[in-house]
Structures are given as structure tokens and as C-alpha cells.
Coordinates of C-alpha atoms (C1' of nucleotides) in Angstrom, one line a residue:
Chain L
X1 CA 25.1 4.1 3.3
X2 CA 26.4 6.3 0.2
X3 CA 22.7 6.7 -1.3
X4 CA 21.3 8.0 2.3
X5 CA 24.2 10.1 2.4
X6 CA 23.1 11.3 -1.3
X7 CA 19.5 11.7 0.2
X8 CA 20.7 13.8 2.9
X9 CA 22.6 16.0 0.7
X10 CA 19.9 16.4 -1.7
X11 CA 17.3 17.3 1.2
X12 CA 19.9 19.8 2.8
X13 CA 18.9 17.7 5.8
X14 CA 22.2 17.0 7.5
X15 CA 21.5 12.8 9.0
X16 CA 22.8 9.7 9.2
X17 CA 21.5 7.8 11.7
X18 CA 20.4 4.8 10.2
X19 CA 18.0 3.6 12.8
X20 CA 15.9 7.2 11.8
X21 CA 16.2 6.1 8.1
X22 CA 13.9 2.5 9.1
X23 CA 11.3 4.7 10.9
X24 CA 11.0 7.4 8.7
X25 CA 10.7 4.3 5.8
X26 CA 8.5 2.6 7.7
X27 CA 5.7 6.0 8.8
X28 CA 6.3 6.1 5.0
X29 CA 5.0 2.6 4.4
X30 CA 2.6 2.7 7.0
X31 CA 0.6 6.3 6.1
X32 CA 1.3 5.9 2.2
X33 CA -1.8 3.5 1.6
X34 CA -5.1 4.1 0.0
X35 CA -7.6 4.2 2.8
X36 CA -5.2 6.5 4.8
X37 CA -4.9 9.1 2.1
X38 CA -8.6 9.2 1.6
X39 CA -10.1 9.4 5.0
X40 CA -7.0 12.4 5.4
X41 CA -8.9 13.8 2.3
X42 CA -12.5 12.8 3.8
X43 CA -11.2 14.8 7.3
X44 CA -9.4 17.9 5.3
X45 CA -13.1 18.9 3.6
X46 CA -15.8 18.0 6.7
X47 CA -13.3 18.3 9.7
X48 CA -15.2 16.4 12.2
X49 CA -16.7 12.9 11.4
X50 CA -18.7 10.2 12.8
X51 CA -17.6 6.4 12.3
X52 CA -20.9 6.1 9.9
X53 CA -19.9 9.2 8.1
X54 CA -16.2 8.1 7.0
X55 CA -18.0 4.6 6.1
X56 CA -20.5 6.5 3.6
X57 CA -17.9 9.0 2.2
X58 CA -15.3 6.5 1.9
X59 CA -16.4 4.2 -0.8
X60 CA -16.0 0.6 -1.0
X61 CA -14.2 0.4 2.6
X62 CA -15.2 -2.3 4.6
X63 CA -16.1 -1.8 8.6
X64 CA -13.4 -3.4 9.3
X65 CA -10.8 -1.5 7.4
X66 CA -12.5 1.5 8.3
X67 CA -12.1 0.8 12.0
X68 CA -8.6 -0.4 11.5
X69 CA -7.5 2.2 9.3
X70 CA -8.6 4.7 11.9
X71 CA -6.8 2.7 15.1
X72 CA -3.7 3.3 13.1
X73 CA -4.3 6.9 12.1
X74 CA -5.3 7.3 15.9
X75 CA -2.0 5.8 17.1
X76 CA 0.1 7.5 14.7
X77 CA -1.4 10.6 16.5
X78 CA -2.7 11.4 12.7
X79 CA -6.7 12.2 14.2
X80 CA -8.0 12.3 17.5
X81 CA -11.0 9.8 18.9
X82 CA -13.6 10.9 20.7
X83 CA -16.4 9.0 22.3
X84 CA -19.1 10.2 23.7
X85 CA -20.4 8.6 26.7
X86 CA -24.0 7.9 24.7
X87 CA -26.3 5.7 23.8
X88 CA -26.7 4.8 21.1
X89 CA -22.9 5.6 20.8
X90 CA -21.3 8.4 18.9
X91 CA -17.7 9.0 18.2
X92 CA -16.0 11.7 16.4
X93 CA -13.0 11.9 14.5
X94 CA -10.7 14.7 13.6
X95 CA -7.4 15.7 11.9
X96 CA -4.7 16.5 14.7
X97 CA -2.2 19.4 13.9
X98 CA 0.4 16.4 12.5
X99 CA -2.2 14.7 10.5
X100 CA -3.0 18.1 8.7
X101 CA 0.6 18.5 8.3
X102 CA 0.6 15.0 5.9
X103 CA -2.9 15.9 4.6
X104 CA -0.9 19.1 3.2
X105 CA 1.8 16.6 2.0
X106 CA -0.7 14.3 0.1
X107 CA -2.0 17.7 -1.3
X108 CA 0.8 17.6 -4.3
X109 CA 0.2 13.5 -4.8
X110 CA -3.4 14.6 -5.0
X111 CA -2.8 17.0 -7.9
X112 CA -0.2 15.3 -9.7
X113 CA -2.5 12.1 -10.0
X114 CA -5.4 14.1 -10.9
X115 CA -3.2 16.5 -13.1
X116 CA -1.5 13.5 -14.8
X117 CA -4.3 10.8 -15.0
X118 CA -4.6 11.2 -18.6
X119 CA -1.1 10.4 -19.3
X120 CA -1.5 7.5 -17.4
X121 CA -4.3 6.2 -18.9
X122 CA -2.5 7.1 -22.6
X123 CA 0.7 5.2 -21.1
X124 CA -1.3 2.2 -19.8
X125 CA -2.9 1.6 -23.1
X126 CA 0.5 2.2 -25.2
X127 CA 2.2 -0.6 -22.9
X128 CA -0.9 -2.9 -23.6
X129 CA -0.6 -2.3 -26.9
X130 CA 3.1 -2.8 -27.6
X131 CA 2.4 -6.3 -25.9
X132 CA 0.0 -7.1 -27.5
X133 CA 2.1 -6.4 -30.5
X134 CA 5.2 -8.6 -29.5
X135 CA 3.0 -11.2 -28.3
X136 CA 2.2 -11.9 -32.4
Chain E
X1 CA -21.2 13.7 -5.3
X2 CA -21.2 16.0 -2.4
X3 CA -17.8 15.3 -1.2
X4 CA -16.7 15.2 -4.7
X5 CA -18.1 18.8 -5.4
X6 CA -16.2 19.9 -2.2
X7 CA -13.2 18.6 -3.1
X8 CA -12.8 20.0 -6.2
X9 CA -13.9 23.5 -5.1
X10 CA -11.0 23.5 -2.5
X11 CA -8.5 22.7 -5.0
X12 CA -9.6 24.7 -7.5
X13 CA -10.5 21.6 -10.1
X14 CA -14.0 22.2 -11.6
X15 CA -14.5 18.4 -12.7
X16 CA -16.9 16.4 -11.5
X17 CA -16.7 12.5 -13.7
X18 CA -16.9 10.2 -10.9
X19 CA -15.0 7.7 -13.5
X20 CA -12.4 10.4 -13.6
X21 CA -12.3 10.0 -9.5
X22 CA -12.1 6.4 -9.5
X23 CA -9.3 6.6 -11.7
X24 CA -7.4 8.5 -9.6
X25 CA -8.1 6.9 -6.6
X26 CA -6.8 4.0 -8.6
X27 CA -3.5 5.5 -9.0
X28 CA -2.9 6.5 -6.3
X29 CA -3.0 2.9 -5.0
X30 CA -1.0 2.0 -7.2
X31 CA 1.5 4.4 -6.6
X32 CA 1.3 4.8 -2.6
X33 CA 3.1 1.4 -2.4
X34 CA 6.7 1.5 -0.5
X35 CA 9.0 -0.1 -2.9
X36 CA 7.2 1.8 -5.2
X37 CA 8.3 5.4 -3.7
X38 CA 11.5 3.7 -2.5
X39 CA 12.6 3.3 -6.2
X40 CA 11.6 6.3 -7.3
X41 CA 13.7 8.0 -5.0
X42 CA 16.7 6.2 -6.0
X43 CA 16.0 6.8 -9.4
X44 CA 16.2 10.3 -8.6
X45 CA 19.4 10.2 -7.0
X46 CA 21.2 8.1 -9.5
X47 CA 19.2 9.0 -12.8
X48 CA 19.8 5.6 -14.9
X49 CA 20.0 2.6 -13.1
X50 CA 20.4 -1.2 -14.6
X51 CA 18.6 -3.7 -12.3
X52 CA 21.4 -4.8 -10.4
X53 CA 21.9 -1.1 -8.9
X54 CA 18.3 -1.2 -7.5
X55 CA 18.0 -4.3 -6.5
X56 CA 21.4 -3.4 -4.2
X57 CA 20.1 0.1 -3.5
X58 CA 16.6 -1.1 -2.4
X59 CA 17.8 -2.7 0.8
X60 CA 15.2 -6.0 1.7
X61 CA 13.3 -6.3 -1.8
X62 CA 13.3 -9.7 -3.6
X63 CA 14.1 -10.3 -7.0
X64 CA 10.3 -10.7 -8.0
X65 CA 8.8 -7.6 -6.0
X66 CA 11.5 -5.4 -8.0
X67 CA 10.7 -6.8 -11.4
X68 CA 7.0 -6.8 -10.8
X69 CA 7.3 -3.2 -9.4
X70 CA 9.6 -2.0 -12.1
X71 CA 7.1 -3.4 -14.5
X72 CA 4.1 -1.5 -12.8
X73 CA 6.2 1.7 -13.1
X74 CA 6.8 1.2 -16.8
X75 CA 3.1 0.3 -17.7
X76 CA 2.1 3.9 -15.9
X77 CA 4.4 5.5 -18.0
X78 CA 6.9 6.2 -15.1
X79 CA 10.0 4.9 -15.9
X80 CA 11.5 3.8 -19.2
X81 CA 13.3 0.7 -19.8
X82 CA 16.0 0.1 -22.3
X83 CA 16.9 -2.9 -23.2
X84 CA 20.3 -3.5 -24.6
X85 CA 20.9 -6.7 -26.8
X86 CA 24.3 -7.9 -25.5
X87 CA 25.2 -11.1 -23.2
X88 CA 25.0 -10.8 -20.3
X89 CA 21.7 -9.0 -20.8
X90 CA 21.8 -5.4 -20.0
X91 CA 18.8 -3.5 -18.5
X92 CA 19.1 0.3 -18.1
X93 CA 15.9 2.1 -15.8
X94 CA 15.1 5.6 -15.5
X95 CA 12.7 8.1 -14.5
X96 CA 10.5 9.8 -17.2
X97 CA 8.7 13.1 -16.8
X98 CA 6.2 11.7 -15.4
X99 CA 7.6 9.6 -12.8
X100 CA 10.1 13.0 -12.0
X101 CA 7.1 15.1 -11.3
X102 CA 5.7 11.6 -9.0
X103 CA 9.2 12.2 -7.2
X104 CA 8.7 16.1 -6.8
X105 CA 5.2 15.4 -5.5
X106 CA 6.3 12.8 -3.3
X107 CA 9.2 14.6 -1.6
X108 CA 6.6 16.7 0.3
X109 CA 6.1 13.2 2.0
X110 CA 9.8 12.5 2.7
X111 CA 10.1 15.8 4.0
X112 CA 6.9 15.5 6.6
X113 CA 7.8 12.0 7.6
X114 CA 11.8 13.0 8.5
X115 CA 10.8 16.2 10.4
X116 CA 7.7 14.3 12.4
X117 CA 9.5 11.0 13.2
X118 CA 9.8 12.1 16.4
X119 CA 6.3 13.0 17.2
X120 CA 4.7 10.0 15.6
X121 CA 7.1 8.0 17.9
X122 CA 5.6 9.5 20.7
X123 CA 2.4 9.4 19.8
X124 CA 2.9 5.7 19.4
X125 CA 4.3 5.3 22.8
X126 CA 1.4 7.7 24.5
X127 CA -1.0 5.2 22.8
X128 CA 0.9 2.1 23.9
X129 CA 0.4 3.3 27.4
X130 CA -2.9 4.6 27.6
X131 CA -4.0 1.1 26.0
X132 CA -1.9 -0.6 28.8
X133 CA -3.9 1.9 31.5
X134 CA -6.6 0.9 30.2
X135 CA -6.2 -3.2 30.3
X136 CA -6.0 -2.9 34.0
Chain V
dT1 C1' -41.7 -5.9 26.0
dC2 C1' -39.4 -5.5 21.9
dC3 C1' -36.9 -3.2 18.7
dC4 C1' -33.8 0.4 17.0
dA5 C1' -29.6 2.9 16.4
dT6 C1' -24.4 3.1 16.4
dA7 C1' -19.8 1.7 16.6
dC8 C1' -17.7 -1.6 16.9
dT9 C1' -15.7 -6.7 17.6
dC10 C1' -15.2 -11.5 16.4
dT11 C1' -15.0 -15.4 13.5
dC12 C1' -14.6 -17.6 9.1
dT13 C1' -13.3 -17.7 4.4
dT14 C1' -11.2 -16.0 0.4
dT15 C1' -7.8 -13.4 -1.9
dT16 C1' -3.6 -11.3 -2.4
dC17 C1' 1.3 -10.7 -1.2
dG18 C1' 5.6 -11.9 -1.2
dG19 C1' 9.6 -15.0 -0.5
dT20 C1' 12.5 -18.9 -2.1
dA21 C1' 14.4 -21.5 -5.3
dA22 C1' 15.0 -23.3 -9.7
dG23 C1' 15.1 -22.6 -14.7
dT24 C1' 16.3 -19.8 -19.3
dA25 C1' 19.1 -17.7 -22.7
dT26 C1' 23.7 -16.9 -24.8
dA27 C1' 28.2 -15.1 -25.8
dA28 C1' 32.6 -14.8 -24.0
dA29 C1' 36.2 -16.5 -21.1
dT30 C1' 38.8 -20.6 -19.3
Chain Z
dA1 C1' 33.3 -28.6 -22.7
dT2 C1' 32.2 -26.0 -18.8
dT3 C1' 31.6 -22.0 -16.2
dT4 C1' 30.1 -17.2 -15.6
dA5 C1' 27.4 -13.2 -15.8
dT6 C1' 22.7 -10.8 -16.0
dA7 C1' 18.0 -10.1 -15.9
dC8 C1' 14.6 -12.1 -15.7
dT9 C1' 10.3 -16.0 -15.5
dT10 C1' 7.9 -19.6 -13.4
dA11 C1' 6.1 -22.6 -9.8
dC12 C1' 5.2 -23.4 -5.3
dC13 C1' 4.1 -22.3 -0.6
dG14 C1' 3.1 -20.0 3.7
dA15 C1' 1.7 -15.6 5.7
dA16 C1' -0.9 -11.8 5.9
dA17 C1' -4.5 -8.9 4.3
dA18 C1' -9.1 -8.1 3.5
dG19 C1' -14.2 -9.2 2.9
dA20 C1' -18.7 -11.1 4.7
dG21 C1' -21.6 -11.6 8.1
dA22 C1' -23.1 -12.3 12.7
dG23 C1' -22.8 -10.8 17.5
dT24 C1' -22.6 -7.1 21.4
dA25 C1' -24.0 -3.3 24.5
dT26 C1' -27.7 -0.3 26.1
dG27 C1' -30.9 3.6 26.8
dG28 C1' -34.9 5.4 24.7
dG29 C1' -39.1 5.1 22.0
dA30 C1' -43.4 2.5 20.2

DNA sequence: TCCCATACTCTCTTTTCGGTAAGTATAAAT
DNA sequence: ATTTATACTTACCGAAAAGAGAGTATGGGA
């Protein structure tokens, strides 16, 4: 109760409807994961995508996660789905107006990882280290 | 390598070591994780916290998922811990530069997810019904 | 007639996640 | 002597996530 009213303040968002808090936590939980932020990546660059375009550009994903991933995103209202009445079938995915709202969002966790993966690395390899140390 | 290229050239990053890649796509796994954000966010707020703080402030983590987090955060280089040699132990946590420019970064996040809430909850409901239209 | 292409979907198995609960260390207080 | 407080660590277990691989639908081409 005190820390979201902390949040708030810092945010200048004025809020305290706790039941908003769990949503907003759990869009949080459910759009900050790995496959998410890359096909939002993926869909930023080429807008449009087939299915078997997203499985080639999005290395190491499995069909399954792929077409999960994407029901989610769908759902969410993150990228739109559409099939074409075809055979053999096609289906395109794009970016709505919301999901390029969060791909803009990512943008900054995009650049500070790629800005800061050095450090990371260094700070990885000093922690193994002073382990490694104590552990004699 | 494509994709790659194209990325780089929107953001302005002439690199192209697909190692370099990997290992940001790694870290960014590692650091799109809920309890993950969730404690950095605290840490923001309240800039030294011992571990009984967060465990109370992180509403719904375990003992284990904090530690093991906590420990992730200090491997990357996130957040210090100090260590003071009394009884009862005494842990102190806090956010290093690193893990404060993680928190500026993520903010953009926070921010989308508080002013969309709505729309994503309608989206979700849209779905739900269209899927339900569909069943019969 | 048979096969191909595409975007799934389903099943089965393995792996990982995460919770509970108990144990540890130790000085100070009772 | 026993209890208390704190920050863990370890062991165990069930649930959930994720991978592998086969199956499905169907119009057009060989």
C-alpha cells in the first residue's frame, strides 16, 4: 500500500486502485518474456510476416512456442492475424498500434542490453571469480 | 544476418558479431523476468533494502525465488550486496549503476503497461468472445 | 493418383520452475 | 539452558513449461 503509493508519486500518475496494480503486473509478466520481445523486434523491422517467416527469423523457437507466443500477442491485441482463405494456407502477422506502442518501450531495454553487455559479461566473470576465490 | 543488419541500421549500432547478439538476447532473458523487474523497482523506490524489506515489499515471492533472484541480479552486476558480520546476520541490497539505468530503461514499460491496461483488457475480452462465436 | 506446401494441432516426454518445510549459524536476551 | 532473530541453504515434490515429432487439411501441379 505505502510502496504503490511511492510508485504513484514517482510516476506523477495519480492511482490506487489496487486491482489495476495486479493487471498492470501481470501484462508486465505476461509481455516481458523473450519470444515476445523478439518477434515485437522481428515485426518492428519487416512489418508484415508469414507464420514460416517469424519461425526462420526467430532463432531457436520451437513451432509450438511460436504459435503460442503469437495466440498471446494476438489476444493481448499486441498484432493482428490474418488468414487468408488459401491453399496451401497463408497467414500474416502484424504489429497493431498498441503493440508498436510496447515495441517503442522495449526500444530502451534493447539499447541498454546491447549498450551494457560488456559490463555484464565483466560482472559475470568478476562474480565467478570471487567464488571461485572463497570456495579455496 | 539479414535481420541482424537491419536491426542495427534502425538503431543506429553498426555491429554485426552474431555472439555479441546471442549475448544480448541472453540478457535480456534473464532480465525480462517479473520478480526480476519487480525488485528492481522497489530498489528504486527505497534505495538500500536488507532482505526482509523485499521479501515484504515483493508481495507473493518465496523465500527461495527472492534469494535465487537477488543472486542473479548480483552475478549481472545489478545490485550490490553487503554483508554485515553481526548476529542476527544483516544483509543490505541496492541498485548499482547498472541495474539504475535497467530501471530507467524499464520504466518505459511500466509506463505503457499503466496507460494501456485498459485496452489490452479489451482486447482480451473482444478475443474471448470472438473465440466463443466461433465455437458455435 | 500421388505428392507438395503451409500453418498449424496433438501427444508424449523431458526439463525447468517454484513452493514448502526443515536445517544452520551464533550472539544476545531471558 | 533455552529462545529469538535473520538470512539464508538444502532436499523434496508437484506443476507447469517447453521440446520433439507425428498428424491434419486441401487445392494445385507432376
Amino acid at each position: 500500500m505505502t510502496d504503490s503509493g511511492l510508485r504513484r508519486e514517482l510516476q506523477d500518475l495519480p492511482r490506487t486502485d489496487p486491482a489495476v496494480d495486479q493487471l498492470v503486473e501481470e501484462i508486465i509478466g505476461r509481455v516481458a518474456d523473450k519470444w515476445t520481445m523478439l518477434l515485437i523486434e522481428i515485426l518492428t523491422e519487416r512489418e508484415c510476416c508469414r507464420f514460416g517467416e517469424l519461425a526462420k527469423a526467430c532463432t531457436g523457437i520451437s513451432q509450438k512456442m511460436l504459435t503460442q507466443t503469437l495466440r498471446a500477442m494476438e489476444r493481448d491485441g499486441l498484432v493482428t492475424r490474418t488468414v487468408y482463405p488459401v491453399v496451401p494456407p497463408k497467414v500474416e502477422y502484424r504489429l497493431t498500434e498498441l503493440g508498436l506502442g510496447l515495441s517503442k518501450a522495449f526500444c530502451g531495454v534493447w539499447l541498454w542490453a546491447e549498450a551494457n553487455f560488456e559490463t555484464i559479461d565483466r560482472a559475470r566473470q568478476d562474480y565467478t571469480a570471487r567464488q571461485e576465490a572463497g570456495q579455496v
